[in-house]
Short mmCIF file of C-alpha atoms (C1' of nucleotides) in Angstrom, two decimals:
data_model
loop_
_atom_site.label_atom_id
_atom_site.label_comp_id
_atom_site.label_asym_id
_atom_site.label_seq_id
_atom_site.Cartn_x
_atom_site.Cartn_y
_atom_site.Cartn_z
CA MET I 1 4.95 -9.96 32.76
CA GLN I 2 1.90 -9.08 34.76
CA GLU I 3 -0.02 -11.95 33.34
CA THR I 4 -1.64 -14.61 35.43
CA SER I 5 -1.64 -18.02 33.87
CA GLY I 6 -4.87 -18.81 32.13
CA SER I 7 -5.91 -15.17 32.03
CA ALA I 8 -7.74 -14.09 28.91
CA GLU I 9 -6.16 -10.63 29.07
CA ARG I 10 -2.68 -9.64 28.13
CA GLN I 11 -0.52 -6.54 28.31
CA LEU I 12 2.33 -5.77 26.00
CA ALA I 13 5.04 -3.14 26.15
CA ALA I 14 6.01 -1.22 23.00
CA GLY I 15 8.28 -3.27 20.82
CA ASN I 16 7.27 -6.58 22.28
CA LEU I 17 6.12 -9.62 20.40
CA LEU I 18 2.55 -10.84 20.64
CA TYR I 19 2.96 -13.88 18.46
CA GLN I 20 5.08 -15.16 15.66
CA ALA I 21 4.07 -16.43 12.24
CA GLY I 22 3.75 -20.18 12.22
CA GLN I 23 2.97 -20.53 15.90
CA GLY I 24 -0.35 -21.88 17.07
CA GLY I 25 -2.58 -19.78 19.28
CA ASN I 26 -5.85 -17.97 19.56
CA ALA I 27 -7.21 -14.81 18.04
CA TRP I 28 -7.03 -11.50 19.92
CA LEU I 29 -9.10 -8.40 20.30
CA LEU I 30 -6.95 -5.31 20.65
CA LEU I 31 -8.37 -3.25 23.50
CA GLU I 32 -5.71 -0.57 23.62
CA GLY I 33 -2.64 0.42 21.62
CA SER I 34 -1.48 -0.52 18.14
CA ILE I 35 0.24 -3.49 16.60
CA ARG I 36 2.18 -4.12 13.44
CA LEU I 37 1.93 -7.29 11.40
CA ASP I 38 4.86 -8.63 9.41
CA ARG I 39 5.12 -11.35 6.85
CA PRO I 40 7.54 -13.99 7.98
CA GLU I 41 9.27 -14.69 4.67
CA VAL I 42 11.24 -11.50 4.60
CA ARG I 43 13.74 -11.75 7.40
CA ASP I 44 15.69 -8.55 7.61
CA GLU I 45 13.74 -6.44 5.22
CA SER I 46 10.76 -4.44 6.26
CA GLY I 47 8.24 -7.25 5.98
CA PHE I 48 5.53 -4.86 7.08
CA ALA I 49 2.18 -6.30 6.08
CA GLY I 50 -0.41 -4.45 8.06
CA ILE I 51 -1.41 -2.63 11.17
CA ALA I 52 -4.06 -3.09 13.84
CA ILE I 53 -5.52 -0.49 16.16
CA LYS I 54 -7.92 -0.44 19.05
CA GLY I 55 -10.96 -2.57 18.31
CA ASP I 56 -9.35 -4.73 15.64
CA ILE I 57 -9.18 -8.51 15.65
CA LEU I 58 -5.80 -10.18 15.17
CA GLY I 59 -4.88 -13.70 14.32
CA ALA I 60 -8.35 -14.84 13.31
CA GLU I 61 -6.70 -17.01 10.68
CA THR I 62 -5.68 -19.46 13.40
CA MET I 63 -9.30 -20.52 13.63
CA LEU I 64 -9.05 -21.60 10.04
CA LEU I 65 -5.43 -22.59 9.54
CA GLY I 66 -4.34 -23.49 13.04
CA ASN I 67 -1.44 -21.06 13.19
CA TYR I 68 -0.61 -17.42 12.72
CA THR I 69 0.15 -16.12 9.25
CA TYR I 70 1.91 -12.95 10.35
CA THR I 71 4.13 -11.90 13.20
CA ALA I 72 2.53 -9.38 15.55
CA THR I 73 4.58 -6.80 17.45
CA ALA I 74 3.39 -3.97 19.66
CA LEU I 75 4.02 -0.49 18.26
CA THR I 76 2.81 1.15 21.45
CA PRO I 77 1.80 -0.29 24.82
CA CYS I 78 -1.08 -2.67 24.25
CA LYS I 79 -3.88 -4.35 26.07
CA LEU I 80 -5.49 -7.40 24.51
CA THR I 81 -8.00 -10.07 25.27
CA ARG I 82 -8.72 -13.48 23.84
CA TRP I 83 -11.25 -13.54 21.05
CA PRO I 84 -13.98 -14.51 20.89
CA GLU I 85 -14.72 -13.83 24.51
CA GLY I 86 -16.81 -16.62 25.91
CA SER I 87 -17.71 -19.12 23.25
CA SER I 88 -15.05 -20.91 21.31
CA GLN I 89 -16.95 -20.20 18.09
CA PRO I 90 -17.34 -16.60 16.94
CA GLU I 91 -20.72 -15.31 15.85
CA PRO I 92 -21.16 -14.59 12.13
CA ALA I 93 -21.88 -10.97 12.98
CA ALA I 94 -18.62 -10.71 14.88
CA LEU I 95 -16.77 -12.25 11.97
CA LEU I 96 -18.31 -9.77 9.59
CA LYS I 97 -17.21 -6.96 11.83
CA ALA I 98 -13.70 -8.38 11.88
CA LEU I 99 -13.76 -8.72 8.12
CA SER I 100 -14.82 -5.19 7.43
CA SER I 101 -12.34 -3.73 9.89
CA ALA I 102 -9.60 -5.82 8.29
CA GLU I 103 -10.45 -4.29 4.94
CA ARG I 104 -10.51 -0.80 6.34
CA ARG I 105 -7.17 -1.32 8.02
CA GLY I 106 -5.68 -2.67 4.82
CA ALA I 107 -6.81 0.47 3.05
CA ASP I 108 -5.25 2.56 5.82
CA ALA I 109 -1.96 0.78 5.41
CA VAL I 110 -2.00 1.42 1.68
CA ALA I 111 -2.86 5.07 2.20
CA MET I 112 0.15 5.51 4.45
CA ARG I 113 2.34 4.83 1.46
CA CYS I 114 0.65 7.32 -0.78
CA GLY I 115 1.78 10.83 -1.52
CA GLU I 116 4.69 12.85 -0.21
CA ALA I 117 6.68 11.85 2.80
CA ALA I 118 5.14 14.46 5.09
CA THR I 119 1.64 13.41 4.08
CA ARG I 120 2.36 9.80 4.85
CA VAL I 121 3.77 10.45 8.28
CA ARG I 122 0.84 12.71 8.97
CA ARG I 123 -1.56 9.92 8.08
CA LEU I 124 0.23 7.50 10.36
CA ILE I 125 0.05 9.97 13.21
CA ALA I 126 -3.63 10.52 12.53
CA LEU I 127 -4.23 6.79 12.74
CA MET I 128 -2.35 6.56 16.01
CA ALA I 129 -4.29 9.51 17.32
CA ALA I 130 -7.53 7.65 16.68
CA THR I 131 -6.19 5.05 19.04
CA SER I 132 -5.19 7.52 21.70
CA SER I 133 -7.48 9.44 24.00
CA SER I 134 -5.62 12.76 23.91
CA ARG I 135 -5.84 14.68 20.68
CA GLN I 136 -2.38 16.22 20.82
CA LEU I 137 -0.19 13.25 20.26
CA SER I 138 2.99 13.16 22.25
CA ARG I 139 6.18 12.00 20.70
CA LEU I 140 6.38 9.29 23.31
CA MET I 141 3.15 7.67 22.26
CA LEU I 142 4.35 7.20 18.72
CA PRO I 143 6.04 4.03 17.52
CA ALA I 144 9.80 3.95 17.15
CA LEU I 145 11.21 5.77 14.15
CA ARG I 146 12.18 2.49 12.66
CA ASP I 147 8.61 1.27 12.79
CA MET I 148 7.23 4.48 11.40
CA ALA I 149 9.75 4.31 8.59
CA GLU I 150 8.83 0.77 7.65
CA ILE I 151 5.12 1.47 7.81
CA THR I 152 5.34 4.52 5.58
CA ALA I 153 8.01 3.06 3.30
CA LEU I 154 10.37 5.89 4.10
CA THR I 155 13.77 5.93 5.76
CA ILE I 156 14.40 6.64 9.41
CA GLY I 157 16.19 9.85 8.54
CA THR I 158 13.32 11.16 6.49
CA VAL I 159 10.78 10.38 9.20
CA SER I 160 12.97 12.10 11.78
CA ARG I 161 13.22 15.23 9.65
CA ILE I 162 9.47 15.28 9.15
CA LEU I 163 8.71 14.89 12.84
CA VAL I 164 10.89 17.87 13.51
CA GLN I 165 8.88 19.84 10.96
CA LEU I 166 5.58 18.74 12.47
CA GLN I 167 6.69 19.73 15.95
CA ALA I 168 7.85 23.09 14.67
CA ALA I 169 4.50 23.59 12.98
CA GLY I 170 2.72 22.70 16.20
CA ASP I 171 1.00 19.69 14.67
CA LEU I 172 2.75 17.38 17.07
CA ALA I 173 3.35 17.82 20.77
CA ARG I 174 7.00 18.53 21.38
CA SER I 175 8.29 16.13 23.95
CA GLU I 176 11.20 14.01 24.89
CA THR I 177 12.10 11.44 22.33
CA ARG I 178 12.44 7.85 23.22
CA ARG I 179 16.05 6.81 22.82
CA GLY I 180 18.45 4.44 24.35
CA ARG I 181 18.44 0.73 24.72
CA PRO I 182 14.94 -0.69 24.77
CA ARG I 183 13.82 -2.83 27.65
CA ASN I 184 15.05 -6.34 27.18
CA THR I 185 11.56 -7.67 27.48
CA ALA I 186 12.88 -9.88 24.74
CA LEU I 187 11.17 -10.29 21.46
CA ALA I 188 11.71 -13.99 21.82
CA LYS I 189 10.75 -14.55 25.42
CA PRO I 190 8.06 -17.18 25.48
CA ASN I 191 4.96 -16.11 27.25
CA PHE I 192 3.58 -19.45 28.32
CA LEU I 193 4.32 -20.77 31.80
CA MET V 1 -24.44 -7.45 -21.12
CA GLN V 2 -24.79 -11.20 -21.30
CA GLU V 3 -26.57 -11.28 -18.03
CA THR V 4 -29.99 -12.73 -17.55
CA SER V 5 -32.08 -11.00 -14.96
CA GLY V 6 -31.92 -12.72 -11.60
CA SER V 7 -28.77 -14.55 -12.59
CA ALA V 8 -26.28 -15.00 -9.79
CA GLU V 9 -23.36 -14.68 -12.21
CA ARG V 10 -21.91 -11.58 -13.73
CA GLN V 11 -19.30 -10.71 -16.31
CA LEU V 12 -17.35 -7.49 -16.39
CA ALA V 13 -15.08 -6.01 -19.03
CA ALA V 14 -11.80 -4.39 -18.02
CA GLY V 15 -12.35 -0.91 -16.67
CA ASN V 16 -15.98 -1.44 -15.82
CA LEU V 17 -17.64 -0.76 -12.54
CA LEU V 18 -18.94 -3.57 -10.36
CA TYR V 19 -20.40 -1.39 -7.65
CA GLN V 20 -20.00 1.99 -6.10
CA ALA V 21 -19.36 2.96 -2.52
CA GLY V 22 -22.57 3.78 -0.73
CA GLN V 23 -24.78 1.62 -2.92
CA GLY V 24 -26.66 -1.30 -1.54
CA GLY V 25 -26.04 -4.77 -2.89
CA ASN V 26 -24.77 -8.24 -2.19
CA ALA V 27 -21.30 -9.65 -1.71
CA TRP V 28 -19.44 -11.26 -4.61
CA LEU V 29 -17.03 -14.09 -5.14
CA LEU V 30 -14.49 -13.27 -7.82
CA LEU V 31 -14.23 -16.32 -10.08
CA GLU V 32 -11.92 -14.85 -12.68
CA GLY V 33 -9.94 -11.66 -13.20
CA SER V 34 -8.93 -8.91 -10.83
CA ILE V 35 -10.62 -5.92 -9.31
CA ARG V 36 -9.47 -2.72 -7.70
CA LEU V 37 -11.15 -1.14 -4.70
CA ASP V 38 -11.19 2.62 -4.15
CA ARG V 39 -12.20 4.71 -1.23
CA PRO V 40 -14.97 7.07 -2.18
CA GLU V 41 -13.81 10.17 -0.30
CA VAL V 42 -10.95 10.96 -2.60
CA ARG V 43 -12.51 12.06 -5.84
CA ASP V 44 -9.83 12.66 -8.40
CA GLU V 45 -6.85 11.39 -6.55
CA SER V 46 -5.78 7.81 -6.64
CA GLY V 47 -8.13 6.58 -3.94
CA PHE V 48 -6.74 3.10 -4.38
CA ALA V 49 -7.56 1.08 -1.29
CA GLY V 50 -7.07 -2.54 -2.22
CA ILE V 51 -7.14 -5.25 -4.79
CA ALA V 52 -8.99 -8.51 -5.22
CA ILE V 53 -8.01 -11.51 -7.27
CA LYS V 54 -9.52 -14.82 -8.21
CA GLY V 55 -11.07 -16.49 -5.19
CA ASP V 56 -11.49 -13.36 -3.12
CA ILE V 57 -14.74 -12.12 -1.61
CA LEU V 58 -15.81 -8.54 -2.28
CA GLY V 59 -18.36 -6.36 -0.60
CA ALA V 60 -18.94 -8.58 2.41
CA GLU V 61 -19.40 -5.41 4.45
CA THR V 62 -22.84 -5.02 2.92
CA MET V 63 -24.00 -7.89 5.07
CA LEU V 64 -23.08 -5.82 8.08
CA LEU V 65 -23.56 -2.23 7.00
CA GLY V 66 -26.08 -2.53 4.22
CA ASN V 67 -23.98 -0.83 1.58
CA TYR V 68 -20.59 -0.96 -0.05
CA THR V 69 -17.68 0.80 1.60
CA TYR V 70 -15.46 0.92 -1.49
CA THR V 71 -15.95 1.29 -5.20
CA ALA V 72 -15.05 -1.81 -7.19
CA THR V 73 -13.75 -1.61 -10.75
CA ALA V 74 -12.49 -4.40 -13.00
CA LEU V 75 -8.79 -4.27 -13.77
CA THR V 76 -9.07 -7.14 -16.22
CA PRO V 77 -12.06 -9.04 -17.59
CA CYS V 78 -13.90 -10.56 -14.65
CA LYS V 79 -16.36 -13.26 -13.85
CA LEU V 80 -18.22 -13.10 -10.55
CA THR V 81 -20.98 -14.80 -8.69
CA ARG V 82 -23.19 -13.82 -5.80
CA TRP V 83 -21.88 -14.77 -2.39
CA PRO V 84 -22.71 -16.76 -0.44
CA GLU V 85 -24.03 -19.16 -3.04
CA GLY V 86 -27.21 -20.74 -1.80
CA SER V 87 -28.05 -19.62 1.67
CA SER V 88 -28.49 -16.00 2.52
CA GLN V 89 -26.27 -16.45 5.59
CA PRO V 90 -22.61 -17.32 5.08
CA GLU V 91 -21.05 -20.14 7.07
CA PRO V 92 -18.55 -19.13 9.76
CA ALA V 93 -15.90 -21.16 7.96
CA ALA V 94 -16.57 -19.24 4.76
CA LEU V 95 -16.32 -15.97 6.64
CA LEU V 96 -13.02 -16.99 8.14
CA LYS V 97 -11.72 -17.80 4.72
CA ALA V 98 -12.86 -14.41 3.46
CA LEU V 99 -11.21 -12.76 6.44
CA SER V 100 -7.85 -14.40 5.98
CA SER V 101 -7.81 -13.74 2.26
CA ALA V 102 -8.68 -10.11 2.93
CA GLU V 103 -5.69 -9.84 5.22
CA ARG V 104 -3.42 -11.49 2.72
CA ARG V 105 -4.61 -9.21 -0.03
CA GLY V 106 -4.07 -6.18 2.16
CA ALA V 107 -0.51 -7.28 2.71
CA ASP V 108 -0.09 -7.73 -1.05
CA ALA V 109 -1.31 -4.22 -1.68
CA VAL V 110 1.15 -2.85 0.85
CA ALA V 111 3.98 -4.85 -0.66
CA MET V 112 3.31 -3.37 -4.07
CA ARG V 113 4.32 0.00 -2.69
CA CYS V 114 7.56 -1.22 -1.20
CA GLY V 115 11.01 -0.89 -2.72
CA GLU V 116 12.13 0.47 -6.06
CA ALA V 117 9.79 1.14 -8.92
CA ALA V 118 10.83 -1.92 -10.91
CA THR V 119 10.34 -4.17 -7.90
CA ARG V 120 6.87 -2.85 -7.32
CA VAL V 121 5.72 -3.32 -10.87
CA ARG V 122 7.22 -6.78 -10.84
CA ARG V 123 5.20 -7.64 -7.75
CA LEU V 124 2.02 -6.40 -9.34
CA ILE V 125 2.68 -8.50 -12.42
CA ALA V 126 3.36 -11.52 -10.23
CA LEU V 127 0.05 -11.05 -8.50
CA MET V 128 -1.77 -10.79 -11.80
CA ALA V 129 0.04 -13.87 -13.01
CA ALA V 130 -1.30 -15.81 -10.06
CA THR V 131 -4.73 -14.95 -11.40
CA SER V 132 -3.94 -15.98 -14.92
CA SER V 133 -3.59 -19.49 -16.22
CA SER V 134 -0.61 -18.86 -18.49
CA ARG V 135 2.68 -18.22 -16.75
CA GLN V 136 4.06 -15.79 -19.31
CA LEU V 137 1.84 -12.81 -18.83
CA SER V 138 0.87 -10.95 -21.95
CA ARG V 139 0.78 -7.19 -21.95
CA LEU V 140 -2.88 -7.39 -22.83
CA MET V 141 -3.80 -9.19 -19.67
CA LEU V 142 -2.40 -6.45 -17.49
CA PRO V 143 -4.44 -3.53 -16.18
CA ALA V 144 -4.23 -0.16 -17.86
CA LEU V 145 -1.09 1.85 -17.12
CA ARG V 146 -3.11 4.27 -15.12
CA ASP V 147 -4.33 1.51 -12.83
CA MET V 148 -0.90 0.00 -12.44
CA ALA V 149 0.47 3.43 -11.61
CA GLU V 150 -2.11 4.05 -8.92
CA ILE V 151 -1.70 0.62 -7.42
CA THR V 152 2.06 0.89 -7.18
CA ALA V 153 2.04 4.58 -6.26
CA LEU V 154 4.13 5.45 -9.30
CA THR V 155 3.39 7.59 -12.32
CA ILE V 156 2.17 6.34 -15.67
CA GLY V 157 5.43 7.34 -17.29
CA THR V 158 7.52 5.40 -14.84
CA VAL V 159 5.40 2.29 -15.20
CA SER V 160 5.60 2.52 -18.96
CA ARG V 161 9.38 2.75 -18.86
CA ILE V 162 9.58 -0.23 -16.55
CA LEU V 163 7.33 -2.38 -18.69
CA VAL V 164 9.61 -1.67 -21.63
CA GLN V 165 12.55 -2.83 -19.51
CA LEU V 166 10.75 -5.99 -18.44
CA GLN V 167 9.85 -6.83 -22.01
CA ALA V 168 13.42 -6.25 -23.09
CA ALA V 169 14.62 -8.52 -20.30
CA GLY V 170 12.16 -11.20 -21.37
CA ASP V 171 10.31 -11.12 -18.08
CA LEU V 172 7.16 -10.01 -19.79
CA ALA V 173 5.69 -11.20 -23.05
CA ARG V 174 6.10 -8.55 -25.68
CA SER V 175 2.73 -7.86 -27.19
CA GLU V 176 0.44 -5.21 -28.49
CA THR V 177 -0.52 -2.60 -26.01
CA ARG V 178 -4.08 -1.72 -25.35
CA ARG V 179 -4.71 1.79 -26.55
CA GLY V 180 -7.49 3.77 -28.05
CA ARG V 181 -10.82 4.73 -26.75
CA PRO V 182 -12.15 2.21 -24.25
CA ARG V 183 -15.49 0.57 -24.77
CA ASN V 184 -18.28 2.84 -23.68
CA THR V 185 -19.71 0.02 -21.60
CA ALA V 186 -20.26 2.96 -19.35
CA LEU V 187 -19.05 3.11 -15.83
CA ALA V 188 -22.42 4.46 -14.90
CA LYS V 189 -24.69 2.22 -16.89
CA PRO V 190 -27.13 0.59 -14.49
CA ASN V 191 -27.11 -3.13 -14.67
CA PHE V 192 -30.56 -3.89 -13.34
CA LEU V 193 -33.55 -4.51 -15.63
"C1'" DC K 1 30.51 4.93 34.05
"C1'" DG K 2 30.58 1.79 29.62
"C1'" DG K 3 28.11 -0.16 26.16
"C1'" DC K 4 24.34 -0.26 23.27
"C1'" DT K 5 20.53 1.65 20.82
"C1'" DT K 6 17.86 5.26 19.04
"C1'" DC K 7 17.52 9.70 17.17
"C1'" DT K 8 19.33 13.87 14.69
"C1'" DT K 9 21.58 16.12 11.06
"C1'" DG K 10 24.57 17.13 6.77
"C1'" DA K 11 26.09 16.82 1.90
"C1'" DA K 12 26.03 14.33 -2.21
"C1'" DA K 13 23.81 10.87 -5.18
"C1'" DA K 14 20.07 8.49 -6.99
"C1'" DG K 15 15.53 7.74 -8.34
"C1'" DT K 16 11.02 9.57 -9.74
"C1'" DA K 17 7.94 13.09 -10.77
"C1'" DT K 18 6.75 16.76 -13.94
"C1'" DC K 19 5.63 18.61 -18.07
"C1'" DA K 20 5.22 18.29 -22.70
"C1'" DA K 21 4.98 16.34 -27.19
"C1'" DA K 22 4.73 12.50 -30.37
"C1'" DT K 23 2.64 8.09 -31.53
"C1'" DA K 24 -0.71 4.39 -31.64
"C1'" DT K 25 -5.30 2.48 -31.52
"C1'" DA K 26 -10.35 1.46 -31.09
"C1'" DG K 27 -14.60 3.27 -31.59
"C1'" DT K 28 -17.78 6.65 -33.89
"C1'" DG K 29 -20.21 8.81 -37.38
"C1'" DG K 30 -20.52 10.01 -42.10
"C1'" DC U 1 -15.40 1.65 -45.61
"C1'" DC U 2 -12.75 5.78 -44.15
"C1'" DA U 3 -11.57 9.76 -41.84
"C1'" DC U 4 -12.08 11.62 -37.24
"C1'" DT U 5 -11.90 11.79 -32.32
"C1'" DA U 6 -10.99 10.58 -27.83
"C1'" DT U 7 -8.05 7.99 -25.10
"C1'" DA U 8 -3.80 5.23 -24.04
"C1'" DT U 9 0.98 4.71 -24.36
"C1'" DT U 10 5.79 6.02 -25.22
"C1'" DT U 11 9.55 9.01 -24.67
"C1'" DG U 12 12.64 13.11 -23.48
"C1'" DA U 13 14.71 16.82 -20.56
"C1'" DT U 14 14.58 18.92 -16.28
"C1'" DA U 15 13.45 19.64 -11.36
"C1'" DC U 16 12.58 17.90 -7.14
"C1'" DT U 17 12.18 14.65 -3.31
"C1'" DT U 18 14.12 11.14 -0.89
"C1'" DT U 19 17.87 7.94 -0.11
"C1'" DT U 20 22.61 7.10 1.11
"C1'" DC U 21 26.33 7.27 3.90
"C1'" DA U 22 28.33 9.11 7.64
"C1'" DA U 23 29.09 11.15 11.99
"C1'" DG U 24 27.57 12.83 16.27
"C1'" DA U 25 24.19 13.57 20.20
"C1'" DA U 26 21.04 11.73 23.55
"C1'" DG U 27 19.15 8.37 26.58
"C1'" DC U 28 18.59 3.69 28.89
"C1'" DC U 29 20.45 -0.22 31.29
"C1'" DG U 30 23.47 -2.94 33.81
#
DNA sequence: CGGCTTCTTGAAAAGTATCAAATATAGTGG
DNA sequence: CCACTATATTTGATACTTTTCAAGAAGCCG
């Protein structure tokens, strides 16, 4: 929780919650990392509704509706900042940019559910790689298997098998996998005060 | 072609092209019907990238980039109008509305590729029903099997089998299917002049 | 360490895709 | 107006991919 009160910036560890559907709050610009969006209706099911990567705007709907439509959770470590930066009203040009990146990201999300399992996982990895600086993506910089499975509409087992294949083929850096109990940086821990 | 030159409105028969990726043009508000968006890169493959229904804005990226990012084709008969209506510059509030509906529609597209085949087709039909006035959707108001297959990431055969099931279960109005050669209202026929 | 979670892996089952052929229909041209 | 053609839909049998269900291994945290 390295956040000073009133700061416009925010850091988020992988797996942590940025905001929850229904809450009030401001929009965010994602400076680093990747975030998944989930529809609130579906409780235990996947609920996956979209993804955001570096440069995308999240939660712009609060400026219209007052509260968030989706729940946002970090897939990888994230850095964010309030949006829009200075003014409380975004410029039309900035809104257009947000709109067109939202459309592109929607298309990306659809594409990650298209074709064979290996293709889909490959596409997800490619998207994450666009976020990352290094070209050879390490296993540690990927989202949890569960997230990858829900994004690609596959099962955890299938994603695991495919990652093994990709590592064997040299398409993915072989590295330690992230197991064990996640940090209890609590999905539900309120971030205000 | 009941369009008078300079008119801000436009009609489109099912299967017809509204605009192509790369072209220049204006944004549209979809007044009636539904439209599919396709990424241009993928030639023969599905290429499906998103869907738009009544009330959605299409092609807003032209205001930023100058030309369309996706190719837009009518799934069902459509009525559209230039957007924004009067002014050449859209209001921030209108842009926000476009943005949040784009996100919602992206989530819808993702959801239509989630779960078993029957579930997915059901979701697509539900979305189309939201467009339509009548609650019991007729077979004729649905997109072509090929479109439904590409949207749901299934095959034509599977979709066909599922529609038969839905009709048998009474969840879908049993009606004539739309076969035969489509109108040659040409995908490529230029609409200017 | 003990407990909890994630990841890996196996064998069998289920669901879809494939491939192919038959059927139905709207438009076209004679 | 009718046959003809191109396209859309239905349907069947088989093959393949992925899911299921289960158990075990590996890692983090207190």
